[in-house]
Amino acid sequence: MTATLTERPPRSRTDKTGGARTRASRTGTSAWTPWLYLLPALAVLGALLVYPVYQLGLISFLEYTQAQVSGGEPTSFRGLGNYTALLTDPQFRQVLLATVVFAAACVAGTLAVGCALAVLLTRVRALPRLALMLAALGAWATPAVTGSTVWVFLFDADFGPVNKLLGLGDFSWTYGRYSAFALVLLEVVWCSFPFVMVTVYAGIRAVPTEILEAAALDGASPWRIWRTVTAPLLRPILAVVTIQSVIWDFKVFTQIYVMTNGGGIAGQNLVLNVYAYQQAFASSQYSLGAAIGVVMLLILLAVTLVYLRMLRRQGEEL
């Protein structure tokens, strides 16, 4: 008996690209089925996000002030004129630098406090853990205006209990530039760390206990266990909370506006969001305010993309 051997034809490029279609046909689904499920969400995002961003960008290229809003003057196209005016404005550069430094300090403080308390939650009993969780969630659920008002009262120069406890007399926290920024930073960290704490705590609980016990048996300290074992395993979660904190803290508005009374004395505590509000609504320079909004959007997109690319280079899946 002789066996006839036939060569298997090489797999064509169409076979490789058609693998997804073959699998979809086997399961009885179409390649467009996932997009059909996502269509309602994409429609909502398009209405709530894409169109406002388009309008923001459009206004940033126009001459759009109170005269154009009231119809007294026609709207004219300025091109990059608004952006040129911003980049050549020394106050804008100063506010941009202050915003970057302030946001970085807020993100670092929020991550440090949130991660530390998340580790603490894994080391205390059920009742203290429940009390800490309720207190943190209470701070998280407090509206920004309410929280800012309470913090201003706590650090008030005349009636605040903090100055009395520290023996600072009538020291005004909101008078100096750095003390005002420090006060706002404390409030931002206070209302932001619960998100980091709860998210990181959930991630820690998902880490296998055998790994942590093995590291402890090898003589590793709690700090080294966190730095060399827990943190690398939680890198995707830490990426999410870091990006979220950057977005939140870079566009802080309510805390600065309420606690420094609109940006501090002579605008010494301005950040980009408050500066855009002043330009758009206080000065009726709506096109300049829109240009500041576009600049903020581009900065946040750049930071997010760079951070995600760094994680992809390290082999992390998000």
Short mmCIF file of C-alpha atoms in Angstrom, two decimals, residues 108-218:
data_model
loop_
_atom_site.label_atom_id
_atom_site.label_comp_id
_atom_site.label_asym_id
_atom_site.label_seq_id
_atom_site.Cartn_x
_atom_site.Cartn_y
_atom_site.Cartn_z
CA ALA A 108 1.96 62.97 45.12
CA GLY A 109 0.17 63.71 48.40
CA THR A 110 -3.01 61.94 47.34
CA LEU A 111 -1.16 58.80 46.23
CA ALA A 112 1.02 58.74 49.35
CA VAL A 113 -1.89 59.11 51.78
CA GLY A 114 -4.19 56.81 49.84
CA CYS A 115 -1.64 54.01 49.46
CA ALA A 116 -0.51 54.28 53.09
CA LEU A 117 -4.07 54.03 54.39
CA ALA A 118 -4.82 51.17 51.98
CA VAL A 119 -1.94 49.21 53.50
CA LEU A 120 -3.16 50.16 56.98
CA LEU A 121 -6.61 48.78 56.17
CA THR A 122 -5.05 45.37 55.56
CA ARG A 123 -3.40 45.37 58.99
CA VAL A 124 -6.21 46.44 61.33
CA ARG A 125 -9.22 44.57 62.63
CA ALA A 126 -12.69 44.71 61.17
CA LEU A 127 -14.12 47.45 63.42
CA PRO A 128 -11.29 49.99 62.96
CA ARG A 129 -11.27 49.16 59.26
CA LEU A 130 -14.98 49.90 59.01
CA ALA A 131 -14.60 53.18 60.92
CA LEU A 132 -11.74 54.30 58.68
CA MET A 133 -13.65 53.38 55.54
CA LEU A 134 -16.75 55.28 56.65
CA ALA A 135 -14.71 58.35 57.58
CA ALA A 136 -12.88 58.30 54.25
CA LEU A 137 -16.05 57.82 52.24
CA GLY A 138 -17.64 60.68 54.17
CA ALA A 139 -14.79 62.96 53.09
CA TRP A 140 -15.13 61.70 49.52
CA ALA A 141 -18.89 62.30 49.44
CA THR A 142 -18.65 65.84 50.82
CA PRO A 143 -19.32 68.46 48.09
CA ALA A 144 -16.28 70.51 47.16
CA VAL A 145 -17.91 73.81 48.16
CA THR A 146 -18.92 72.46 51.56
CA GLY A 147 -15.53 70.91 52.23
CA SER A 148 -13.70 74.05 51.19
CA THR A 149 -15.88 76.22 53.43
CA VAL A 150 -15.28 73.94 56.41
CA TRP A 151 -11.53 74.00 55.88
CA VAL A 152 -11.51 77.79 55.65
CA PHE A 153 -13.34 77.93 58.99
CA LEU A 154 -10.95 75.42 60.61
CA PHE A 155 -7.95 77.56 59.61
CA ASP A 156 -9.62 80.93 60.15
CA ALA A 157 -7.34 83.54 61.72
CA ASP A 158 -9.94 84.68 64.28
CA PHE A 159 -12.20 81.71 65.05
CA GLY A 160 -10.40 78.68 63.64
CA PRO A 161 -9.49 75.92 66.13
CA VAL A 162 -6.31 74.97 64.26
CA ASN A 163 -4.53 78.24 65.01
CA LYS A 164 -5.51 77.93 68.69
CA LEU A 165 -4.20 74.37 68.91
CA LEU A 166 -0.94 75.29 67.18
CA GLY A 167 -0.56 78.59 69.03
CA LEU A 168 -0.36 80.64 65.84
CA GLY A 169 -2.54 83.48 67.08
CA ASP A 170 -4.11 85.48 64.26
CA PHE A 171 -1.96 83.97 61.49
CA SER A 172 -3.83 84.13 58.17
CA TRP A 173 -3.29 81.05 56.03
CA THR A 174 -4.88 82.60 52.96
CA TYR A 175 -2.81 85.81 53.01
CA GLY A 176 0.52 84.36 51.89
CA ARG A 177 0.88 82.68 48.53
CA TYR A 178 2.56 79.48 49.70
CA SER A 179 0.49 79.07 52.86
CA ALA A 180 -2.70 79.47 50.81
CA PHE A 181 -1.53 76.88 48.29
CA ALA A 182 -0.60 74.56 51.17
CA LEU A 183 -4.05 74.96 52.71
CA VAL A 184 -5.78 74.18 49.41
CA LEU A 185 -3.43 71.23 48.88
CA LEU A 186 -4.46 69.74 52.22
CA GLU A 187 -8.13 70.07 51.33
CA VAL A 188 -7.62 68.54 47.88
CA VAL A 189 -5.73 65.58 49.34
CA TRP A 190 -8.41 65.18 52.04
CA CYS A 191 -11.23 64.89 49.51
CA SER A 192 -9.23 62.85 46.94
CA PHE A 193 -7.37 60.17 48.89
CA PRO A 194 -10.46 57.96 49.55
CA PHE A 195 -10.67 57.02 45.87
CA VAL A 196 -7.01 55.94 45.88
CA MET A 197 -7.39 54.18 49.22
CA VAL A 198 -10.43 52.12 48.23
CA THR A 199 -9.04 51.23 44.79
CA VAL A 200 -5.59 50.24 46.04
CA TYR A 201 -7.08 48.35 48.99
CA ALA A 202 -9.18 46.28 46.60
CA GLY A 203 -6.06 45.57 44.57
CA ILE A 204 -4.07 44.52 47.64
CA ARG A 205 -6.81 42.13 48.68
CA ALA A 206 -6.54 40.50 45.26
CA VAL A 207 -2.79 39.84 45.68
CA PRO A 208 -2.15 36.19 46.70
CA THR A 209 -1.33 36.02 50.40
CA GLU A 210 1.27 33.32 49.75
CA ILE A 211 3.51 35.84 47.99
CA LEU A 212 3.32 38.34 50.85
CA GLU A 213 3.88 35.63 53.47
CA ALA A 214 6.90 34.31 51.57
CA ALA A 215 8.42 37.80 51.43
CA ALA A 216 7.80 38.29 55.16
CA LEU A 217 9.42 34.90 55.97
CA ASP A 218 12.46 35.96 53.96
#
